[in-house]
XYZ file of C-alpha atoms in Angstrom:
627
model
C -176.850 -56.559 -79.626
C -174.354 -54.391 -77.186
C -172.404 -55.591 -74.305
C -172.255 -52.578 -71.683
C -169.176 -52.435 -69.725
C -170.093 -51.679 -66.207
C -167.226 -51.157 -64.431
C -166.074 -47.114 -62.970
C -162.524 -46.652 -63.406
C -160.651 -45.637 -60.594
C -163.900 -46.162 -58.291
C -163.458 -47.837 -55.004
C -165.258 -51.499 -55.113
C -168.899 -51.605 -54.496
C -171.085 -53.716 -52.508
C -174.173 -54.812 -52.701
C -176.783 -51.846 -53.515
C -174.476 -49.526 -53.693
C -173.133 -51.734 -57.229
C -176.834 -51.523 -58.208
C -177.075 -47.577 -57.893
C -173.351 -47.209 -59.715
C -174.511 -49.272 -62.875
C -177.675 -47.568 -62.735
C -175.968 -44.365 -63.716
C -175.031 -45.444 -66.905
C -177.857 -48.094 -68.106
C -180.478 -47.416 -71.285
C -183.801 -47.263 -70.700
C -183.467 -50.665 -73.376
C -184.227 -54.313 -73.423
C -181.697 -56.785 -72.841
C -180.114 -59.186 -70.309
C -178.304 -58.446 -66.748
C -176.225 -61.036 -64.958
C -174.978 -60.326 -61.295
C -171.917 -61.572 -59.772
C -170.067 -62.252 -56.489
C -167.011 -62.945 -55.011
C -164.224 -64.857 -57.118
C -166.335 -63.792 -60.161
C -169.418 -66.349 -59.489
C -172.365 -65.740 -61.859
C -175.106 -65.315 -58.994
C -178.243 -64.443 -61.148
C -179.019 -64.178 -64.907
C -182.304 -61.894 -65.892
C -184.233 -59.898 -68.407
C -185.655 -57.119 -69.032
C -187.974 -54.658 -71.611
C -186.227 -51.919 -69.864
C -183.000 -52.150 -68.375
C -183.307 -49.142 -66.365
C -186.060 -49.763 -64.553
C -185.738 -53.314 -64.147
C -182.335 -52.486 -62.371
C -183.504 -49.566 -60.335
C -186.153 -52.452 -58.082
C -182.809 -53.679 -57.211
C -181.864 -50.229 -55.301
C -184.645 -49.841 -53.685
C -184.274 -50.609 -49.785
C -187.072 -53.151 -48.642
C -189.629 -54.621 -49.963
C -187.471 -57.767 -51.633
C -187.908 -61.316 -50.806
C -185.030 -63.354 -48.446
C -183.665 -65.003 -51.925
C -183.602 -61.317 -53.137
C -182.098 -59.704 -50.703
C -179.435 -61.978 -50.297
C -178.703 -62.191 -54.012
C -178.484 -58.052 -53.775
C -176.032 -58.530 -50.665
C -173.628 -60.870 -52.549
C -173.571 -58.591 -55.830
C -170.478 -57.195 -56.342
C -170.626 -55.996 -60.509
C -172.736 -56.631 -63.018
C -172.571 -56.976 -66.995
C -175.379 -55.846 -69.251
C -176.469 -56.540 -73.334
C -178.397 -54.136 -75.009
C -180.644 -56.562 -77.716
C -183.466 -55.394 -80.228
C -186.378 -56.490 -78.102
C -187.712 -58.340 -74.799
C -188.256 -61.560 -77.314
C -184.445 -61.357 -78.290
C -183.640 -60.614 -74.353
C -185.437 -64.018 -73.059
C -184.093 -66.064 -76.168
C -180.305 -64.723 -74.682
C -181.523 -65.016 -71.221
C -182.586 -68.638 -71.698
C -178.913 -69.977 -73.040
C -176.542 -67.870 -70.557
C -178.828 -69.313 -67.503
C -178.263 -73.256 -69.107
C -174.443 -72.397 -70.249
C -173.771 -70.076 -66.662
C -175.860 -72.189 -64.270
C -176.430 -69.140 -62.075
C -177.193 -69.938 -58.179
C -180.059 -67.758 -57.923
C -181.873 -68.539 -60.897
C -184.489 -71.691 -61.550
C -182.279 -74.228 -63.209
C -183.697 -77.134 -65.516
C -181.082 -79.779 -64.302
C -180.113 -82.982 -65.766
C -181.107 -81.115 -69.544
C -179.446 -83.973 -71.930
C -180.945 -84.645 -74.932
C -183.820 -86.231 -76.054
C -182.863 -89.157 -78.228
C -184.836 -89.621 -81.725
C -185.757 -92.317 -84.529
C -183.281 -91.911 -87.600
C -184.574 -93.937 -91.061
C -181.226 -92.563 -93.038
C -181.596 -91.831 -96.632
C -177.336 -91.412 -97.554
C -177.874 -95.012 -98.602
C -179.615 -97.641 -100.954
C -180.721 -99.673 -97.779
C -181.882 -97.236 -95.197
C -181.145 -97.885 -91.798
C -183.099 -97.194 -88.460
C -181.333 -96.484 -85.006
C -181.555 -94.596 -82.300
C -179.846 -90.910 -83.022
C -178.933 -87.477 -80.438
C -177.303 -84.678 -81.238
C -177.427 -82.224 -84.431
C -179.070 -83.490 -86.903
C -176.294 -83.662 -89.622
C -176.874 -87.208 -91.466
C -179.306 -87.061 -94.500
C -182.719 -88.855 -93.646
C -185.778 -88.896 -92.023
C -186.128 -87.768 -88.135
C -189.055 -88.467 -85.704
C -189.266 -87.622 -81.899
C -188.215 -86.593 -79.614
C -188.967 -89.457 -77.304
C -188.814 -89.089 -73.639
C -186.311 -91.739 -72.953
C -183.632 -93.959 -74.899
C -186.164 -97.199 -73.130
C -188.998 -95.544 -75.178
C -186.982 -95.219 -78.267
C -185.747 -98.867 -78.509
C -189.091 -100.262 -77.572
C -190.316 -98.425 -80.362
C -187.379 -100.018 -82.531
C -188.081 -103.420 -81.531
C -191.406 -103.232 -82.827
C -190.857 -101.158 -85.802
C -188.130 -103.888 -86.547
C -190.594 -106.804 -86.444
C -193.089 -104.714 -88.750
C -190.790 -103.445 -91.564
C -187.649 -105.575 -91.384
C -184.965 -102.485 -91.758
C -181.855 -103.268 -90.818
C -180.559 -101.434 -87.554
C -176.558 -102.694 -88.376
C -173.828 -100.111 -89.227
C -172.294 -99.618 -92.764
C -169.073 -101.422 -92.263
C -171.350 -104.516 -91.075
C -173.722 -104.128 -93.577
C -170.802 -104.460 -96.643
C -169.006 -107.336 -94.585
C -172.092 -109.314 -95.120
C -172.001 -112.694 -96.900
C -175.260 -114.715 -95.519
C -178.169 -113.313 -93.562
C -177.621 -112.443 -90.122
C -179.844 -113.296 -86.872
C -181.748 -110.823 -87.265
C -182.995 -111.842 -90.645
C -183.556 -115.391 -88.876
C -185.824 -114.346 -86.663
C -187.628 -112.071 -88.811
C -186.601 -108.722 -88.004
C -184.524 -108.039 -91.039
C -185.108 -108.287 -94.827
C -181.197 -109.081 -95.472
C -181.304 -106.620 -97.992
C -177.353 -107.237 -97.055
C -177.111 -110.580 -99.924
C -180.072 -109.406 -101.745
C -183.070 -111.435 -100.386
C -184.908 -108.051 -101.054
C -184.808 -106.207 -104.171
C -183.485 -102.426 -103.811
C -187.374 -101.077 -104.808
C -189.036 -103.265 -102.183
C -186.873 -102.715 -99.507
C -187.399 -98.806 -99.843
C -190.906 -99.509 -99.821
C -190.693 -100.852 -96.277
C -188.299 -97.826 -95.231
C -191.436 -95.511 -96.774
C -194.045 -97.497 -95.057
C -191.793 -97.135 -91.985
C -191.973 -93.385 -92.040
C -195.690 -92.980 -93.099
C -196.003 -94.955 -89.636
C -193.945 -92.726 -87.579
C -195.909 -89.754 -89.683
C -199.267 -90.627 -88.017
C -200.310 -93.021 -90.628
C -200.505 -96.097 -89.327
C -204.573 -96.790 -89.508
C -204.398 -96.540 -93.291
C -200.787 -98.484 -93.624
C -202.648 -101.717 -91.023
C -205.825 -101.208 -93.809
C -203.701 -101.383 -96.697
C -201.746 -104.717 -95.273
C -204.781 -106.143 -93.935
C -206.356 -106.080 -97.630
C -202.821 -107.396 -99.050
C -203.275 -110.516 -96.212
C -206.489 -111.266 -97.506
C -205.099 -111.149 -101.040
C -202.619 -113.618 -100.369
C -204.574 -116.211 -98.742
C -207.031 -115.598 -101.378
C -204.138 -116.652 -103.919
C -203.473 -118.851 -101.530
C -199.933 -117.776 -101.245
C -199.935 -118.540 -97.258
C -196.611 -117.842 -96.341
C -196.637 -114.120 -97.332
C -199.965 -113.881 -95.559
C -198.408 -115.132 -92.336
C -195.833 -112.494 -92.673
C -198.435 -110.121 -93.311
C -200.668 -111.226 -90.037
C -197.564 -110.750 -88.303
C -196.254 -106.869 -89.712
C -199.933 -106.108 -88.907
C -199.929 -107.059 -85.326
C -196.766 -105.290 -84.595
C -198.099 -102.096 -85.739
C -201.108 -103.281 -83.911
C -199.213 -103.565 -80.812
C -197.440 -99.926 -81.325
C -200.555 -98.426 -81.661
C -202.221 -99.870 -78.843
C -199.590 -99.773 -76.314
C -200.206 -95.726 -75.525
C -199.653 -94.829 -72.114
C -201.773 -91.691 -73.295
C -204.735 -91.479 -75.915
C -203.818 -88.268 -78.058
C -207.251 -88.140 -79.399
C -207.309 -85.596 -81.662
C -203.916 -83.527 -80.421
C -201.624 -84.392 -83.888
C -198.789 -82.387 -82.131
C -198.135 -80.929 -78.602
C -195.998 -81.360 -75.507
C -197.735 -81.497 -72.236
C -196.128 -79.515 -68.724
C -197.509 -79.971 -66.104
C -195.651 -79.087 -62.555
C -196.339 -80.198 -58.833
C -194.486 -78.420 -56.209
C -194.412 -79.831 -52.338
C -191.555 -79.061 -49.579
C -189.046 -76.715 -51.776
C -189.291 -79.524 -54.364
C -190.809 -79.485 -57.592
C -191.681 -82.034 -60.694
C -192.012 -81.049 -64.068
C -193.931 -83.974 -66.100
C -193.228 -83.682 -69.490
C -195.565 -85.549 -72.196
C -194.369 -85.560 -76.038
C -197.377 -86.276 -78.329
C -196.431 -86.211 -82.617
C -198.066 -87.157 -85.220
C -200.993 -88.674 -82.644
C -199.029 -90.892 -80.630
C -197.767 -90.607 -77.435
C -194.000 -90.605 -77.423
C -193.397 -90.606 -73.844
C -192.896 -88.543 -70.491
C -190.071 -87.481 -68.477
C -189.639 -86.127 -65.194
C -187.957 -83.341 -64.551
C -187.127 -81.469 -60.757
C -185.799 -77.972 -61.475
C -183.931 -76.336 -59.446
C -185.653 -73.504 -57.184
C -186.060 -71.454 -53.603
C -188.779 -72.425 -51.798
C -190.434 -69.127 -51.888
C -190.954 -68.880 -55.973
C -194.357 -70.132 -57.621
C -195.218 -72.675 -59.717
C -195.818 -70.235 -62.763
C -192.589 -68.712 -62.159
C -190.693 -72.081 -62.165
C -192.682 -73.106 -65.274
C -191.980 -69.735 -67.129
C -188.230 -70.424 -66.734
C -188.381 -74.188 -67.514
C -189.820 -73.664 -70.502
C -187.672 -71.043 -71.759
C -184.280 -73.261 -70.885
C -186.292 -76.432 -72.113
C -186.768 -75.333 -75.733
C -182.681 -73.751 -76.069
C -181.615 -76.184 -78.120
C -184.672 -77.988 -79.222
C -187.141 -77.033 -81.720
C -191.187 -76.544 -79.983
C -194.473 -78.034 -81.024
C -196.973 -75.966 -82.645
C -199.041 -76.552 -79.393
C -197.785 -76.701 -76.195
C -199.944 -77.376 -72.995
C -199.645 -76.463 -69.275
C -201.127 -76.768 -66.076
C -200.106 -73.372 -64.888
C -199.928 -70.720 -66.799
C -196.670 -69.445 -66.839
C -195.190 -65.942 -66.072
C -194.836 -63.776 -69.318
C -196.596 -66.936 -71.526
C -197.105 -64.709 -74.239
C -193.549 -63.576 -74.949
C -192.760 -66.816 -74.313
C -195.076 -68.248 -77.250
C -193.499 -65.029 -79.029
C -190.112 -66.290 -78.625
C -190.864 -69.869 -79.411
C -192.253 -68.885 -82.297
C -189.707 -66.707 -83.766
C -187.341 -69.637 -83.318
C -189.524 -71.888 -85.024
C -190.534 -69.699 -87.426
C -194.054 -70.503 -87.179
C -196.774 -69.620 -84.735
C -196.194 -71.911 -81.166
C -199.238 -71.252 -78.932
C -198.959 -72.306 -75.410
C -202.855 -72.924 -73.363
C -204.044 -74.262 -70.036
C -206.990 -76.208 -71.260
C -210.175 -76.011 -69.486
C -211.970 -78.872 -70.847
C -212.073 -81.805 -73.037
C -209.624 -84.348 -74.006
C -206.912 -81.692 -73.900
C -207.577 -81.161 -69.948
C -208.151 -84.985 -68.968
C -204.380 -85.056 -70.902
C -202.954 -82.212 -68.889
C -204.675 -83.791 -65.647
C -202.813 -86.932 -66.101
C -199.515 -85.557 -66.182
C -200.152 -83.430 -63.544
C -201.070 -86.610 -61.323
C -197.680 -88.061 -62.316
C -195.819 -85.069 -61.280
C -197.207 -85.078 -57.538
C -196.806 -88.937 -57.500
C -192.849 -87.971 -58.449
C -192.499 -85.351 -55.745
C -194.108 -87.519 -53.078
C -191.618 -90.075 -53.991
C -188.538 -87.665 -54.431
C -189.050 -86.138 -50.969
C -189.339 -89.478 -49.664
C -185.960 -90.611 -51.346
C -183.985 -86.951 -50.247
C -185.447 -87.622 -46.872
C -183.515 -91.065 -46.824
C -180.674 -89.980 -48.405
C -180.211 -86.811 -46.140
C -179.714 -89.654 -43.123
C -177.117 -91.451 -45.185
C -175.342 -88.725 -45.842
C -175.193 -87.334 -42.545
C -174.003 -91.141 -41.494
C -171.349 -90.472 -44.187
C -169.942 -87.743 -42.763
C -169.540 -89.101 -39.398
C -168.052 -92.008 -39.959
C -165.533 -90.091 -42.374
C -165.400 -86.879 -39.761
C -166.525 -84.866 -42.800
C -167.585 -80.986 -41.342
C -171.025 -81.837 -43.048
C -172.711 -83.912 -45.291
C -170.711 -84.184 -48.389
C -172.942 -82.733 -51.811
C -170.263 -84.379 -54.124
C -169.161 -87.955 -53.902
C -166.948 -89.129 -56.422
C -166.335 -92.719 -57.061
C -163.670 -94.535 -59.145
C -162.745 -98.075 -60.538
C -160.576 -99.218 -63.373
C -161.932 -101.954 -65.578
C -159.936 -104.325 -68.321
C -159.314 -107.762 -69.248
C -155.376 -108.127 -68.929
C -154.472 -105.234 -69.720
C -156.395 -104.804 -72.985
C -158.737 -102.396 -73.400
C -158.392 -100.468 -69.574
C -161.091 -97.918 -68.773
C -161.138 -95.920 -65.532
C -164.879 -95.013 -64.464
C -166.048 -92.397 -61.983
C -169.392 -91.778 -60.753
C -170.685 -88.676 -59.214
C -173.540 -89.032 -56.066
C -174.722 -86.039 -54.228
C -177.962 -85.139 -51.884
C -180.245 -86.551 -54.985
C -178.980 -89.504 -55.740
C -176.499 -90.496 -58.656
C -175.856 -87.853 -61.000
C -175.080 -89.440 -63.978
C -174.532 -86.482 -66.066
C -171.558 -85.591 -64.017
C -170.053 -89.855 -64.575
C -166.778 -89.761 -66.440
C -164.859 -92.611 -68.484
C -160.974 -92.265 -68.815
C -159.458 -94.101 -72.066
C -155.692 -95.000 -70.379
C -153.364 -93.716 -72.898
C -150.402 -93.435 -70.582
C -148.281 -96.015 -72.712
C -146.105 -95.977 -69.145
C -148.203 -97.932 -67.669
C -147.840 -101.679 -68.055
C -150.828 -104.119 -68.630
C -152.720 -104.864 -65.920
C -151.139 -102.556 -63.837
C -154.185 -101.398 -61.769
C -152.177 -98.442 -59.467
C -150.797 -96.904 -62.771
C -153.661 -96.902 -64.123
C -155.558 -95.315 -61.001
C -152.677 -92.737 -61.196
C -153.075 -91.454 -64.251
C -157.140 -91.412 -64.081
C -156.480 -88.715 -60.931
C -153.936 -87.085 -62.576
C -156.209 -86.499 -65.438
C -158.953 -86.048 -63.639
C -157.516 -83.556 -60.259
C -155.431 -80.998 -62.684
C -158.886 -80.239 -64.489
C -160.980 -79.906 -60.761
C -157.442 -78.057 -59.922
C -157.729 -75.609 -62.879
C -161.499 -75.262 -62.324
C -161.217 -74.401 -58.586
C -157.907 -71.890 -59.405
C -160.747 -70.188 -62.256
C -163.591 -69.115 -59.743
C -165.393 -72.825 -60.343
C -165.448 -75.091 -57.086
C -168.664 -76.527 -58.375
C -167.173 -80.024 -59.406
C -164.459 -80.416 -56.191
C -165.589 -83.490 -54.361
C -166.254 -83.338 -50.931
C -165.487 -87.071 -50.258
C -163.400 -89.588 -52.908
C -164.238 -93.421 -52.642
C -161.706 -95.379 -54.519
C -162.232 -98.981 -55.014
C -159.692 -100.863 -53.809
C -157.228 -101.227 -50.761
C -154.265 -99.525 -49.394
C -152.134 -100.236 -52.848
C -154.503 -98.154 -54.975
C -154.907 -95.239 -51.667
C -150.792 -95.166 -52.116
C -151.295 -94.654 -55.867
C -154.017 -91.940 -55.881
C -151.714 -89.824 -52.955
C -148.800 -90.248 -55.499
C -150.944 -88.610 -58.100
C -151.775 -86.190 -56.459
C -148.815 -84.862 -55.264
C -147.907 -84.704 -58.912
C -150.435 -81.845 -59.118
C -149.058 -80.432 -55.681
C -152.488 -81.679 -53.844
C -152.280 -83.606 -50.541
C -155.182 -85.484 -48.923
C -155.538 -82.116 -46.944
C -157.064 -80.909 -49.914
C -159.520 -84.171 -51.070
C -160.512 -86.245 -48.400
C -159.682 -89.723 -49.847
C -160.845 -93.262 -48.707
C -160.474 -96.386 -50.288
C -162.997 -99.690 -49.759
C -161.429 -102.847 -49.992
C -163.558 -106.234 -49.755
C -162.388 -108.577 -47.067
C -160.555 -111.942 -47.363
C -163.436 -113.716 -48.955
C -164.389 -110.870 -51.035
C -168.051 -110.813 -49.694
C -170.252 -108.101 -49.483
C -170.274 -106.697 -45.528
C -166.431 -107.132 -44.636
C -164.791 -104.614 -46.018
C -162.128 -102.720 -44.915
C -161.825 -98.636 -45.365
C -158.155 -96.871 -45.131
C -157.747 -93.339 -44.586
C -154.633 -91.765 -45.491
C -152.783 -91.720 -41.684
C -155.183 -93.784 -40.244
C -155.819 -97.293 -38.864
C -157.723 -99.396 -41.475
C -161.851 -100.207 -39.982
C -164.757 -101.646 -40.492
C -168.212 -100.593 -40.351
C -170.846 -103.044 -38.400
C -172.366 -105.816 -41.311
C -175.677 -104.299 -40.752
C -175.395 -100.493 -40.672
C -177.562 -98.634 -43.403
C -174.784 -96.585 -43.827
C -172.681 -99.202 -45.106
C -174.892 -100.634 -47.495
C -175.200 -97.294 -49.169
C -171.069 -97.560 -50.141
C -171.260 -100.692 -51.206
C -173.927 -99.030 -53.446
C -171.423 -96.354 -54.111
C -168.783 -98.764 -54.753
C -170.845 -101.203 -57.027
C -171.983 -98.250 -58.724
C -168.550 -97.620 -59.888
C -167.835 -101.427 -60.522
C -170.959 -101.325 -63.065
C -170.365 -98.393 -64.828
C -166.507 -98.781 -65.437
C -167.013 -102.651 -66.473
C -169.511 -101.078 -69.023
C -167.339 -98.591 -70.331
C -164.641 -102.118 -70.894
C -167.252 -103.494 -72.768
C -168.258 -101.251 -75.227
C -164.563 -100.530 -75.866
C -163.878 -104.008 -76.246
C -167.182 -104.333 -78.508
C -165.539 -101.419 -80.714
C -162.356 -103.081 -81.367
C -163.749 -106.564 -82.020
C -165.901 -104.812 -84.600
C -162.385 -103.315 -86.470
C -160.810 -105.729 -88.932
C -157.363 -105.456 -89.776
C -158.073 -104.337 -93.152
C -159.736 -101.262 -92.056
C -155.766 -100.398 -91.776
C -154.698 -100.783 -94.871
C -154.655 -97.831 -97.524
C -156.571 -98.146 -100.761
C -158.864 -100.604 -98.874
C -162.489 -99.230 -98.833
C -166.157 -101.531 -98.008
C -166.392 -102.877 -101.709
C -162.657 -104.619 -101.270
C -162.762 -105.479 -98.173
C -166.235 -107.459 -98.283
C -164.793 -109.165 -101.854
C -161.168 -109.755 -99.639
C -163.756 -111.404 -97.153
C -165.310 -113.349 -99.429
C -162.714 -114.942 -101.621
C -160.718 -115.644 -98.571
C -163.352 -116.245 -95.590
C -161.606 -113.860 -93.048
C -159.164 -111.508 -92.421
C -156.648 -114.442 -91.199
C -157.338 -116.187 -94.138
C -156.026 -112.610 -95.813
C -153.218 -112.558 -93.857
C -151.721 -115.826 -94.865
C -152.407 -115.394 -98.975
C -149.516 -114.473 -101.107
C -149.766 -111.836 -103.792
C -150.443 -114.062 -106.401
C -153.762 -115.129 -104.674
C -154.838 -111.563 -103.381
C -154.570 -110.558 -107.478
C -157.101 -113.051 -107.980
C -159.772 -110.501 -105.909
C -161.641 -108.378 -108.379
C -160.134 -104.635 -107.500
C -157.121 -106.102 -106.202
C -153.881 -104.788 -108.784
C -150.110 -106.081 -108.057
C -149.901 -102.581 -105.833
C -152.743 -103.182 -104.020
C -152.055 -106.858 -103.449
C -148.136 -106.159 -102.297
C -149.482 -103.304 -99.693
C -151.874 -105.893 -98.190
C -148.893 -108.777 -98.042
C -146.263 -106.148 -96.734
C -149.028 -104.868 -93.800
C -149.223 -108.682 -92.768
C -145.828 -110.067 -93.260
C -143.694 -106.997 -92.502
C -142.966 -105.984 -95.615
């Protein structure tokens, strides 16, 4: 791979075409990648190419281009090239600068988290099975993706009720001295206090994964024969628990929104396109079940095809995630075999991608395709909607148009302990909840409960990052319009902040909402820095959409309290103390019934713990009593 430096010394600075005809001077006649930029160093347009050259030279030809086109070539003012081995290596490259660059003039797969999976770990003698994203770093078995965190813990739930693994976390698991709930109601083996030998309870974890493997039809056989056994032997109660492991599987299997038939592995694309919007329905089907769908609206120009938009989806969809061996489409997408090519090389195995034309395989495809125009027809309706609101927005606020960033903030703690500022993000589609922030207040400053410090130092934070984005070349994340929650106090705080950072409310239009007297829903009050507070009329569709906004905020910061507070409840005091791993804490725990009970022994007593020495016992005496 060789990056091409592009730029002629000395030269006077190009424009448009004329930038084009410069580079062209010096390009290969190579594969590799091109990106185009504008003024303040935007990224306008990431591509590739199996010859660099020629590619390029369309560019410098007068006429002949599309608007988008045209207008991309009129904004260019350099460009930066790579020289790679092949086209294949050129679209894997081209794929990860477009998700990592977010270029304006190129399709964008937007709102590209993760897709969550099932984790059965194996780094310990009683499995676990959660819920897992990310890398896949901890030893054990992995099966997915699903389509959505919902699909994964309805999958759980059942799976839990079947095989009894525990879902509970280490530290939980070695603090355990009787069976949980969980165990109470059947969805846990306790292998915790040994109600389950070591051997058995792997068993389950093995049955487990030959379920999530594909096997399920032999595993309900196999338990349906051991039911029958039992009742046989007359041993009832272990043929109840039987009836009832089979009928969860039962239910897992039956509950498909989509009968794989004979498809063992694929994932199903199929797009809809309608006014300048587009859906991308995505199905995941392993080891013959259906996993899932999501929906997904890339971003495009009105004037680009449905094959086009597909070919790039793909090619940003797979980045970071490993393909299917099959992968199905409704359209056949631009360049699908060097696509499959590239898929395949990362995989390293053979990914074929087909438009089916029959068969179960087409009826699957035809499904998801229905979805995706159902999608659109609803999305268009919903932008439609929300391009009124925010057009109301910007009136009432004497905004110069309708804002496409909305940010929304709210502090959240019970007092004092455990404060969390939230902020929300809303724009032309909706909430954007990939752009929603939590703020940990660390400002030690700031006394409990003291809701403007805290407000102050979530701005500060969170303006001298926008600030040192905007100062880079990257006003994509500067709001257009700031809601804070609150009244004229918290308004007073934010300005403070922000003159910290030498911003004035010239440079972020700032409003607060404040609830009236009573604190009901339709009276509130709005203050504008220099202005009179008001009030909107109790039934104007334009105020119900803040309070939507506002309650947004509310939820999401309150959440972000909770699981904080959740996290430290879980901690024990122990978990402090040096030389104190799970074995002595759980036999601290259980000679002495809780960490208070710890606190209040004397040395002599905590020597009385098996693993406890004099040293030991002193250091967990001292930590308590100040010693």
């Amino acid at each position: 791979m060789q990056i091409m430096e592009t730029e002629s010394p000395g030269a006077a600075p190009f424009r448009g075409v004329d930038v084009i005809k410069d580079n062209l001077t010096r390009l290969p006649a190579k594969p590799g990648v091109y990106r185009m930029y504008g003024d303040a160093d935007e990224v306008l347009y990431v591509g590739k190419a199996r010859n660099l050259k020629a590619r390029v030279s369309n560019y410098a030809r007068l006429g002949g281009h599309t608007q988008r086109i045209a207008r991309m070539i009129a904004l260019t003012r350099r460009m930066e090239f790579v020289v790679t081995e092949s086209e294949t290596e050129a679209l894997l490259l081209e794929a990860s600068l477009i998700k990592s660059l977010k270029p304006r003039f190129n399709v964008l797969l937007r709102d590209d988290k993760s897709f969550p999976y099932i984790l059965i770990r194996r780094d310990h003698e009683a499995p676990q099975i959660k819920k897992y994203r990310g890398s896949k770093q901890d030893q054990g078995d992995y099966f997915g993706p699903f389509a959505s965190a919902g699909a994964v813990m309805r999958t759980l739930d059942t799976l839990q009720k079947a095989f009894l693994l525990r879902t509970c976390e280490d530290s939980v698991y070695n603090a355990r001295t009787r069976p949980c709930m969980l165990h109470q109601i059947k969805r846990c083996a306790a292998p915790c206090v040994g109600l389950i030998s070591t051997k058995d309870y792997q068993d389950l974890a093995d049955e487990a994964a030959d379920f999530l493997r594909g096997k399920g039809a032999d595993l309900q056989k196999r338990l349906a024969r051991e039911m029958e056994e039992s009742a046989d032997a007359m041993d009832f109660e272990r043929a109840a628990s039987l009836r009832d492991r089979i009928r969860a599987i039962a239910h897992v299997r039956g509950s498909q929104d989509v009968n794989p038939d004979d498809i063992e592995e694929a994932d199903i694309f199929a797009i809809s396109m309608e006014g300048g919007i587009s859906c991308v329905q995505v199905f995941f089907i392993r080891a013959g079940q259906n996993w899932g769908a999501s929906a997904h609206y890339p971003r495009h120009e009105r004037d680009q095809t449905a094959e086009e938009v597909l070919s790039a989806f793909l090619a940003q969809f797979y980045d970071k995630r490993p393909p299917p061996r099959m992968i199905l489409v409704s359209d056949m997408p631009e360049q699908a075999e060097l696509i499959a090519e590239a898929l395949s090389l990362k995989a390293s195995r053979k990914v074929e991608i087909r438009k089916p034309e029959r068969g179960s395989k087409k009826d699957l495809v035809a499904q998801a395709t229905r979805n995706a125009s159902e999608a659109v027809t609803r999305k268009l309706s919903e932008t439609a909607s929300q391009a009124r609101l925010l057009n109301e927005v910007a009136k009432v606020f004497e905004l110069e148009k309708p804002p496409e960033r909305i940010e929304i903030y709210d502090n959240s703690h019970i007092q004092g302990t455990n404060a969390v500022g939230g902020m929300v993000v809303a724009g032309p589609e909706g909430f954007m909840k990939n752009a929603y922030r939590k703020f940990n207040i660390k400002d030690t400053t700031v006394e409990p409960g003291d809701d403007y410090g805290m407000m102050r130092e979530v701005m500060r934070r969170r303006f001298n990052r926008a600030k040192k984005e905007r100062e880079e070349g990257d006003p994509s994340n500067w709001p257009d319009l700031v809601l804070i929650d609150g009244g004229l106090g918290q308004l007073n705080a934010v300005i403070e902040a922000l003159k910290e950072i030498d911003l004035t409310p010239d440079d972020v239009t700032l409003v607060s909402i404040a609830k009236g007297v009573d604190r009901n829903a339709g009276r509130e009050q709005f203050f504008r820095p220099g202005r009179a507070p008001f009030k909107l009329p109790e039934n104007a569709p334009v105020l119900y959409y803040l309070q939507r906004l506002r309650d947004e905020a509310h939820r999401w910061a309150i959440g972000a309290h909770r699981q904080k507070r959740s996290a430290a409840i879980g901690k024990s005091p122990l978990d402090e103390i040096e030389g104190i791993g799970p074995a002595r804490k759980k036999a601290l725990l259980h000679h002495f019934g809780s960490a208070k009970g710890v606190s209040r022994a004397k040395v002599a007593d905590l020597m009385e713990v098996d693993g406890v020495n004099e040293a030991l016992a002193e250091r967990i005496h001292g930590h308590f009593n100040g010693g």
